[in-house]
Coordinates of C-alpha atoms and ligand atoms in Angstrom, one line a residue:
X18 CA 10.6 -11.1 28.7
X19 CA 8.6 -14.3 28.6
X20 CA 10.2 -17.7 28.4
X21 CA 10.9 -18.3 24.7
X22 CA 12.7 -20.7 22.5
X23 CA 10.1 -23.4 21.7
X24 CA 10.4 -25.1 18.4
X25 CA 9.8 -28.8 19.2
X26 CA 8.5 -30.1 16.0
X27 CA 5.0 -28.7 16.1
X28 CA 5.3 -26.1 18.8
X29 CA 6.5 -22.5 18.4
X30 CA 6.6 -19.3 20.3
X31 CA 4.9 -17.5 17.5
X32 CA 2.9 -18.4 14.4
X33 CA 2.6 -15.7 11.7
X34 CA -0.3 -16.3 9.4
X35 CA 0.2 -14.7 6.0
X36 CA 3.4 -14.5 4.0
X37 CA 2.9 -11.1 2.2
X38 CA 5.2 -8.2 2.9
X39 CA 3.7 -7.6 6.3
X40 CA 4.1 -11.2 7.6
X41 CA 7.6 -11.5 6.0
X42 CA 8.7 -8.2 7.6
X43 CA 7.5 -9.3 11.0
X44 CA 9.5 -12.6 10.5
X45 CA 12.5 -10.7 9.3
X46 CA 12.5 -8.4 12.3
X47 CA 12.1 -11.3 14.7
X48 CA 15.1 -12.9 13.1
X49 CA 17.2 -9.7 13.2
X50 CA 16.3 -8.5 16.7
X51 CA 14.9 -11.5 18.7
X52 CA 16.8 -14.6 17.5
X53 CA 15.7 -16.5 20.6
X54 CA 12.0 -16.4 19.5
X55 CA 11.1 -19.5 17.5
X56 CA 8.5 -18.8 14.9
X57 CA 6.7 -20.3 11.9
X58 CA 5.5 -18.2 9.0
X59 CA 2.5 -19.9 7.2
X60 CA 1.4 -19.0 3.7
X61 CA -1.5 -20.5 1.8
X62 CA 0.0 -19.9 -1.7
X63 CA 3.0 -21.8 -3.1
X64 CA 5.3 -18.8 -2.6
X65 CA 5.5 -15.9 -0.3
X66 CA 4.3 -12.5 -1.4
X67 CA 2.2 -13.5 -4.4
X68 CA -1.1 -11.9 -3.4
X69 CA -1.5 -8.1 -2.9
X70 CA 2.2 -7.6 -2.3
X71 CA 3.1 -8.8 -5.8
X72 CA 0.2 -6.7 -7.3
X73 CA 1.4 -3.5 -5.8
X74 CA 2.8 -0.5 -7.6
X75 CA 5.4 -0.6 -4.8
X76 CA 6.0 3.1 -4.6
X77 CA 7.3 4.7 -1.4
X78 CA 7.4 8.2 -0.1
X79 CA 8.2 9.9 3.2
X80 CA 6.0 12.9 2.3
X81 CA 3.1 12.6 4.7
X82 CA 1.6 15.1 7.1
X83 CA 1.0 12.9 10.1
X84 CA 3.9 12.1 12.4
X85 CA 3.0 8.4 12.6
X86 CA 3.1 8.1 8.8
X87 CA 6.4 10.1 8.5
X88 CA 8.0 7.8 11.1
X89 CA 6.6 4.6 9.6
X90 CA 7.8 5.4 6.1
X91 CA 11.2 7.0 7.0
X92 CA 12.0 3.9 9.1
X93 CA 11.0 1.6 6.3
X94 CA 12.8 3.6 3.6
X95 CA 16.1 3.4 5.6
X96 CA 15.7 -0.4 5.9
X97 CA 14.9 -0.7 2.2
X98 CA 18.0 1.3 1.3
X99 CA 20.1 -0.9 3.6
X100 CA 18.7 -4.1 2.0
X101 CA 19.2 -2.6 -1.5
X102 CA 22.9 -2.3 -0.6
X103 CA 23.0 -6.0 -0.1
X104 CA 20.7 -7.2 -2.9
X105 CA 19.1 -5.7 -6.0
X106 CA 15.4 -5.2 -5.1
X107 CA 14.8 -2.8 -8.0
X108 CA 14.9 0.2 -5.7
X109 CA 15.0 3.5 -7.4
X110 CA 14.9 6.8 -5.6
X111 CA 13.2 8.6 -8.5
X112 CA 11.3 11.2 -6.4
X113 CA 7.6 12.0 -6.4
X114 CA 6.3 14.9 -8.5
X115 CA 2.9 16.2 -7.4
X116 CA 1.4 18.3 -10.1
X117 CA -1.5 20.4 -8.9
X118 CA -4.3 22.4 -10.4
X119 CA -5.0 25.8 -8.8
X120 CA -7.7 24.6 -6.4
X121 CA -5.5 21.7 -5.2
X122 CA -2.5 24.0 -5.0
X123 CA -4.4 26.4 -2.8
X124 CA -5.6 23.5 -0.6
X125 CA -2.3 21.7 -0.3
X126 CA 0.2 24.5 -0.1
X127 CA 0.1 24.8 3.7
X128 CA 0.2 21.0 4.0
X129 CA 3.4 20.7 1.9
X130 CA 4.9 23.6 3.9
X131 CA 4.2 21.7 7.1
X132 CA 5.7 18.5 5.6
X133 CA 8.8 20.5 4.6
X134 CA 8.9 21.9 8.1
X135 CA 9.1 18.4 9.6
X136 CA 12.4 17.8 7.7
X137 CA 11.0 15.9 4.7
X138 CA 12.8 16.8 1.4
X139 CA 10.1 18.8 -0.4
X140 CA 10.6 21.6 -3.0
X141 CA 8.1 23.8 -4.7
X142 CA 8.3 23.9 -8.5
X143 CA 6.6 26.4 -10.7
X144 CA 5.0 25.2 -14.0
X145 CA 8.2 25.7 -16.1
X146 CA 10.3 23.6 -13.8
X147 CA 7.7 20.9 -13.7
X148 CA 7.7 20.7 -17.5
X149 CA 11.5 20.2 -17.4
X150 CA 11.0 17.0 -15.4
X151 CA 8.4 15.4 -17.7
X152 CA 9.2 15.4 -21.4
X153 CA 6.4 16.7 -23.6
X154 CA 4.2 17.8 -20.6
X155 CA 1.4 20.2 -21.6
X156 CA 1.0 22.6 -18.6
X157 CA -2.2 24.1 -20.1
X158 CA -4.0 21.2 -21.9
X159 CA -6.6 22.3 -24.5
X160 CA -10.0 22.6 -22.9
X161 CA -11.8 21.4 -25.9
X162 CA -9.7 18.3 -26.2
X163 CA -8.4 16.4 -29.2
X164 CA -10.4 15.0 -32.0
X165 CA -10.5 11.6 -30.2
X166 CA -11.6 13.4 -27.1
X167 CA -14.6 14.9 -28.8
X168 CA -15.5 11.4 -30.0
X169 CA -15.0 10.1 -26.5
X170 CA -17.7 12.2 -25.0
X171 CA -20.3 10.4 -27.2
X172 CA -18.7 7.0 -26.6
X173 CA -21.3 4.6 -25.1
X174 CA -18.5 3.0 -23.2
X175 CA -17.7 6.2 -21.4
X176 CA -16.4 5.7 -17.9
X177 CA -19.2 5.7 -15.3
X178 CA -19.9 9.1 -13.7
X179 CA -17.8 8.7 -10.4
X180 CA -14.6 7.9 -12.4
X181 CA -15.4 10.4 -15.1
X182 CA -16.0 13.3 -12.7
X183 CA -12.6 12.6 -11.0
X184 CA -10.5 12.7 -14.1
X185 CA -12.4 15.3 -16.2
X186 CA -14.5 18.4 -15.8
X187 CA -17.5 18.5 -18.0
X188 CA -17.5 21.9 -19.5
X189 CA -20.7 21.4 -21.4
X190 CA -22.7 18.5 -22.8
X191 CA -20.1 17.8 -25.4
X192 CA -16.9 19.3 -24.0
X193 CA -14.6 18.0 -21.3
X194 CA -11.4 19.4 -19.9
X195 CA -8.7 18.8 -17.3
X196 CA -7.0 21.2 -14.9
X197 CA -4.2 23.5 -16.0
X198 CA -1.1 22.7 -13.9
X199 CA -0.6 25.7 -11.6
X200 CA 2.5 24.4 -9.7
X201 CA 3.7 21.4 -7.8
X202 CA 6.0 19.8 -5.3
X203 CA 9.0 17.5 -5.8
X204 CA 9.6 15.1 -2.9
X205 CA 13.1 13.7 -3.1
X206 CA 13.2 10.7 -0.7
X207 CA 10.7 8.7 -2.6
X208 CA 10.7 6.1 -5.3
X209 CA 9.7 2.5 -6.0
X210 CA 11.0 -1.0 -5.9
X211 CA 10.2 -4.5 -7.2
X212 CA 8.1 -6.1 -4.4
X213 CA 8.8 -9.7 -5.4
X214 CA 12.6 -9.1 -5.2
X215 CA 12.1 -7.6 -1.8
X216 CA 10.1 -10.6 -0.6
X217 CA 12.7 -13.0 -2.1
X218 CA 15.4 -11.3 0.0
X219 CA 13.3 -11.6 3.2
X220 CA 12.6 -15.2 2.4
X221 CA 16.2 -16.0 2.0
X222 CA 17.1 -14.3 5.3
X223 CA 14.3 -16.2 7.1
X224 CA 15.6 -19.5 5.5
X225 CA 19.1 -18.8 6.7
X226 CA 18.0 -18.0 10.2
X227 CA 18.1 -20.4 13.2
X228 CA 14.8 -19.2 14.7
X229 CA 12.4 -19.0 11.7
X230 CA 10.7 -21.5 9.5
X231 CA 8.2 -21.1 6.6
X232 CA 5.5 -23.3 5.3
X233 CA 3.9 -22.5 2.0
X234 CA 0.9 -24.2 0.3
X235 CA -0.5 -24.3 3.8
X236 CA -3.8 -22.7 4.7
X237 CA -4.8 -21.8 8.3
X238 CA -8.5 -22.6 8.8
X239 CA -8.8 -21.7 12.4
X240 CA -7.0 -20.2 15.4
X241 CA -7.4 -22.6 18.3
X242 CA -7.8 -21.8 22.0
X243 CA -7.4 -23.7 25.2
X244 CA -8.4 -22.4 28.7
X245 CA -9.1 -18.9 27.2
X246 CA -5.7 -18.6 25.6
X247 CA -4.4 -19.1 22.1
X248 CA -3.2 -22.6 21.6
X249 CA -2.1 -22.5 18.0
X250 CA -3.7 -23.0 14.5
X251 CA -5.6 -25.7 12.7
X252 CA -4.8 -26.3 9.0
X253 CA -6.9 -27.3 6.1
X254 CA -5.7 -30.9 6.4
X255 CA -6.8 -30.8 10.1
X256 CA -3.2 -30.8 11.3
X257 CA -2.7 -28.6 14.4
X258 CA 0.4 -26.6 15.1
X259 CA 0.9 -25.1 18.6
X260 CA 2.1 -21.7 19.6
X261 CA 2.0 -19.2 22.5
X262 CA 1.0 -16.4 20.1
X263 CA -0.6 -16.2 16.7
X264 CA -0.3 -13.0 14.7
X265 CA -2.7 -12.7 11.7
X266 CA -1.0 -10.8 8.8
X267 CA -3.5 -11.9 6.2
X268 CA -4.7 -8.5 4.8
X269 CA -8.2 -8.8 3.3
X270 CA -8.5 -12.4 4.7
X271 CA -7.7 -11.4 8.3
X272 CA -11.3 -10.9 9.6
X273 CA -12.2 -14.5 8.6
X274 CA -9.7 -15.8 11.1
X275 CA -10.1 -13.0 13.8
X276 CA -13.9 -12.7 13.9
X277 CA -14.7 -16.0 15.7
X278 CA -12.5 -14.6 18.5
X279 CA -14.4 -11.3 19.0
X280 CA -11.9 -9.3 17.0
X281 CA -13.3 -7.6 13.9
X282 CA -10.8 -5.1 12.5
X283 CA -12.4 -2.0 10.8
X284 CA -10.9 -2.6 7.3
X285 CA -12.4 -3.7 4.1
X286 CA -11.1 -4.7 0.6
X287 CA -11.0 -2.0 -2.1
X288 CA -10.0 -3.0 -5.6
X289 CA -7.1 -1.1 -7.1
X290 CA -5.3 -1.5 -10.5
X291 CA -2.6 -0.2 -12.7
X292 CA -1.7 -0.6 -16.3
X293 CA 1.6 -1.4 -18.0
X294 CA 2.4 0.8 -20.9
X295 CA 4.8 -0.1 -23.7
X296 CA 7.2 2.6 -24.7
X297 CA 8.6 2.8 -28.2
X298 CA 10.1 5.5 -30.5
X299 CA 9.6 9.0 -29.1
X300 CA 7.7 7.9 -26.0
X301 CA 10.9 6.3 -24.7
X302 CA 11.7 9.9 -23.5
X303 CA 9.3 9.1 -20.7
X304 CA 11.3 6.1 -19.4
X305 CA 13.2 8.1 -16.9
X306 CA 10.5 10.2 -15.2
X307 CA 9.9 10.5 -11.5
X308 CA 6.7 9.1 -10.0
X309 CA 4.3 11.7 -11.4
X310 CA 0.9 12.5 -9.9
X311 CA -1.4 14.4 -12.2
X312 CA -4.2 16.7 -11.0
X313 CA -7.1 14.4 -10.4
X314 CA -5.1 11.6 -9.0
X315 CA -3.8 9.6 -12.0
X316 CA -0.2 8.6 -11.6
X317 CA 2.6 7.4 -13.8
X318 CA 6.0 5.9 -13.0
X319 CA 8.7 4.2 -15.0
X320 CA 9.0 0.4 -14.9
X321 CA 11.1 -2.3 -16.5
X322 CA 8.3 -2.8 -19.1
X323 CA 8.1 1.0 -19.8
X324 CA 5.5 2.8 -17.7
X325 CA 3.1 2.0 -15.0
X326 CA -0.1 4.1 -15.0
X327 CA -2.8 4.1 -12.3
X328 CA -5.2 6.2 -10.5
X329 CA -5.5 6.8 -6.8
X330 CA -8.8 8.3 -6.1
X331 CA -11.4 6.8 -3.8
X332 CA -14.5 5.6 -5.6
X333 CA -17.2 3.7 -3.7
X334 CA -17.7 1.6 -6.8
X335 CA -14.3 0.0 -6.1
X336 CA -15.1 -1.1 -2.6
X337 CA -15.4 -4.9 -2.4
X338 CA -15.2 -5.0 -6.3
X339 CA -13.5 -8.3 -7.0
X340 CA -11.8 -7.7 -10.3
X341 CA -10.1 -5.1 -12.4
X342 CA -11.5 -3.3 -15.4
X343 CA -9.6 -2.7 -18.7
X344 CA -12.1 0.1 -19.5
X345 CA -10.6 2.4 -16.9
X346 CA -7.6 2.8 -19.2
X347 CA -9.1 2.4 -22.6
X348 CA -12.2 4.6 -21.9
X349 CA -10.7 7.0 -19.5
X350 CA -7.1 7.3 -18.4
X351 CA -5.7 7.1 -22.0
X352 CA -7.7 10.2 -23.1
X353 CA -6.7 12.0 -19.9
X354 CA -3.0 11.3 -20.5
X355 CA -3.4 12.3 -24.2
X356 CA -4.3 15.8 -23.0
X357 CA -1.3 16.2 -20.7
X358 CA 1.1 14.4 -23.0
X359 CA -0.2 15.2 -26.6
X360 CA 3.1 14.1 -28.2
X361 CA 2.7 10.5 -27.1
X362 CA -0.9 9.9 -28.1
X363 CA -2.5 6.5 -27.7
X364 CA 0.2 4.9 -25.5
X365 CA -0.7 1.2 -25.6
X366 CA -1.5 -0.8 -22.5
X367 CA -1.2 -4.5 -23.3
X368 CA -2.0 -5.7 -19.8
X369 CA -3.0 -4.6 -16.3
X370 CA -2.7 -5.8 -12.7
X371 CA -5.3 -5.6 -10.0
X372 CA -5.4 -6.5 -6.4
X373 CA -6.9 -5.1 -3.2
X374 CA -6.1 -2.5 -0.6
X375 CA -7.2 -3.5 2.9
X376 CA -8.5 0.0 3.7
X377 CA -9.2 1.4 7.1
X378 CA -11.3 4.6 7.8
X379 CA -8.2 6.7 8.2
X380 CA -6.0 4.8 5.7
X381 CA -3.5 3.9 8.5
X382 CA -2.7 0.3 9.6
X383 CA -4.1 -1.6 12.5
X384 CA -2.0 -3.4 15.1
X385 CA -3.6 -5.4 17.9
X386 CA -1.9 -7.5 20.5
X387 CA -4.3 -9.1 23.0
X388 CA -3.4 -10.6 26.3
X389 CA -4.8 -14.0 25.3
X390 CA -2.0 -14.3 22.6
X391 CA -4.0 -13.2 19.6
X392 CA -2.5 -10.4 17.4
X393 CA -3.0 -8.9 14.0
X394 CA -1.2 -6.4 11.7
X395 CA -3.4 -5.5 8.8
X396 CA -5.4 -2.7 7.2
X397 CA -2.3 -1.3 5.5
X398 CA -4.6 0.5 2.9
X399 CA -2.4 1.7 0.0
X400 CA 0.9 1.9 1.9
X401 CA 1.8 -1.6 3.1
X402 CA 5.1 -1.8 1.2
X403 CA 6.3 1.6 2.3
X404 CA 5.4 1.0 6.0
X405 CA 6.1 -2.8 6.3
X406 CA 9.5 -2.7 8.1
X407 CA 8.2 -0.2 10.7
X408 CA 5.2 -2.4 11.3
X409 CA 7.4 -5.5 11.5
X410 CA 9.7 -3.8 13.9
X411 CA 6.9 -2.7 16.2
X412 CA 5.2 -6.1 16.1
X413 CA 8.4 -8.1 16.7
X414 CA 8.8 -6.1 19.9
X415 CA 5.2 -6.8 20.9
X416 CA 5.4 -10.5 20.2
X417 CA 8.6 -10.8 22.1
X418 CA 7.2 -9.1 25.2
X419 CA 9.6 -6.2 24.7
X420 CA 7.4 -3.2 24.1
X421 CA 9.2 -1.4 27.0
X422 CA 12.4 -1.5 24.9
X423 CA 10.8 0.7 22.2
X424 CA 11.7 4.4 22.3
X425 CA 8.7 6.5 23.6
X426 CA 7.7 7.7 20.1
X427 CA 7.4 4.2 18.8
X428 CA 5.6 3.0 21.9
X429 CA 3.1 5.8 21.3
X430 CA 2.7 5.0 17.6
X431 CA 2.0 1.3 18.5
X432 CA -0.7 2.4 20.9
X433 CA -2.2 4.8 18.3
X434 CA -2.6 2.1 15.7
X435 CA -5.0 0.0 17.7
X436 CA -8.3 -1.0 16.3
X437 CA -10.0 0.7 19.2
X438 CA -9.7 4.0 17.6
X439 CA -12.6 2.9 15.4
X440 CA -14.9 2.0 18.2
X441 CA -18.6 2.8 17.4
X442 CA -21.7 3.6 19.4
X443 CA -25.0 1.7 19.2
X444 CA -26.0 3.6 16.1
X445 CA -22.8 2.6 14.3
X446 CA -21.3 6.1 14.5
X447 CA -17.6 6.4 15.4
X448 CA -17.2 7.4 19.0
X449 CA -14.1 9.5 18.8
X450 CA -12.6 10.5 15.5
X451 CA -9.9 12.5 17.2
X452 CA -8.2 9.2 17.8
X453 CA -7.8 8.6 14.1
X454 CA -4.4 9.1 12.5
X455 CA -5.3 12.1 10.4
X456 CA -3.4 12.3 7.1
X457 CA -3.7 15.3 4.9
X458 CA -1.6 14.1 1.9
X459 CA -3.7 11.1 0.8
X460 CA -3.1 9.7 -2.7
Ligands
LIG510 C1 -2.8 -2.0 -7.4 C2 -2.1 -1.8 -6.1 C3 -1.2 -0.8 -6.0 C4 -0.5 -0.6 -4.7 N1 0.4 0.3 -4.7 C5 1.1 0.5 -3.5 C6 2.2 1.4 -3.5 O1 2.6 2.0 -4.5 N2 2.9 1.5 -2.3 C7 2.6 0.8 -1.2 O2 3.2 0.9 -0.1 N3 1.5 -0.1 -1.2 C8 0.8 -0.2 -2.3 N4 -0.2 -1.1 -2.4 C9 -0.7 -1.7 -1.1 C10 0.2 -2.9 -0.7 O3 0.3 -3.8 -1.8 C11 -0.4 -3.6 0.5 O4 -0.6 -2.7 1.5 C12 0.6 -4.7 1.0 O5 0.9 -5.6 0.0 C13 -0.2 -5.5 2.1 O6 0.7 -6.6 2.4 P1 0.1 -7.8 3.3 O7 1.2 -8.7 3.6 O8 -0.7 -7.3 4.4 O9 -1.0 -8.4 2.3 P2 -0.8 -9.6 1.2 O10 0.3 -9.4 0.3 O11 -2.1 -9.8 0.5 O12 -0.4 -10.8 2.1 C14 -1.4 -11.5 2.8 C15 -1.0 -13.0 2.7 O13 -1.8 -13.8 3.6 C16 -2.0 -15.0 3.0 N5 -3.2 -15.7 3.6 C17 -4.4 -15.2 3.7 N6 -5.2 -16.0 4.4 C18 -4.4 -17.0 4.8 C19 -4.6 -18.2 5.5 N7 -5.8 -18.5 6.1 N8 -3.6 -19.1 5.7 C20 -2.4 -18.8 5.2 N9 -2.1 -17.7 4.5 C21 -3.1 -16.8 4.3 C22 -2.3 -14.6 1.5 O14 -2.1 -15.7 0.6 C23 -1.3 -13.5 1.3 O15 -0.1 -14.0 0.7 C24 -0.9 -1.4 -3.6 C25 -1.9 -2.4 -3.7 C26 -2.5 -2.6 -4.9 C27 -3.5 -3.7 -5.0

């Protein structure tokens, strides 16, 4: 254990750059487990958690196929439940309902069986039982589509081909269809929460602590070095703050701070969005559904406003895209949902939210802790909320010099999450993909 306990005005043991869910969770874990470590959490916005964390659909699930992801989410879900017993963070264990077309069912059956075998609460449901969980669900949507649908195929604002091909099958030049639902899986230990309420809780715990401080409206411009070791950070107003270690938890902004110090994490921004749907009259029957994943990757969950609808497929067009598109709903998702839920046609979406995933090649996070005091936790892809407390727990041990106190499985997971798994050869090809965290149940 290194000598710790420095907080003499402008000197700390640790500076955490970035006050999203990841930075706040690292801070919380330091306060909970290592109260002797004096730290400063720095956030460029006026409040914590207002960037990608606030823009998240904030769903969580423990249904993953890789042991790392199962451990990360189970650990986090336990923590979230404990927090929820103390403070309302909007946590609802609604379950996840994966509805699959026949090709998907054939492909994923063995994956779900493996997941169930590892102790995750997963049950197979035939089409009839799926229909009981989603009011008005059409198991076998009409292949010719509705009247609106026929108009849609000739709509000049039709979604561009990559999106289109994901949601719909083009039966002929003027007919589109979606998959018949062949079966599905209900995963019990899953749900969603309100991310801003969670961050509020973490902020109040950090404020109450003796070892943590936060500074908002404060942008870190540079990580400073002296004699080959981290010395601290330099702020936009040229102020310097000193620390033995600096951990960058700045998601899509991380590489800007890391790259000058020969650390370039293999993660890039991918735009993601979801739409709020107002429910009224008969459609209120949908207000109590689980998180539903339709064949093709569109998802729907209940929310205080009514419903939240999004899509989870990868599309190269979204990589680096800087802003959301209303057309995804109005020229695509809406028609798709009309086919599966014909009783609730034309659900209105008054507004939408967009932000960015910080996506790695295997969709699993990156944790780096260098001997010179520079560290990062980023690249959380689409699962930062549901893994945050595990990442915070691992990183708090690393920052406190206490990796040896971690149980062997956690020590191993920490080592697996390194950026080195994405090392490339001179031609830019990955050297060893067997080091990647392979996940078969990607949303
Ligand atoms: C539409 C959408 C839906 C999603 N759905 C889910 C979901 O259902 N479940 C799930 O688990 N995850 C989901 N995610 C992903 C999840 O939101 C992210 O993985 C998570 O929020 C990442 O947290 P973070 O703290 O790394 O990033 P952020 O919340 O972006 O925090 C980084 C912080 O660093 C600050 N910062 C950056 N640079 C500096 C600097 N130089 N100085 C000071 N501060 C700085 C930023 O202001 C920001 O507050 C979703 C994301 C999106 C966009």
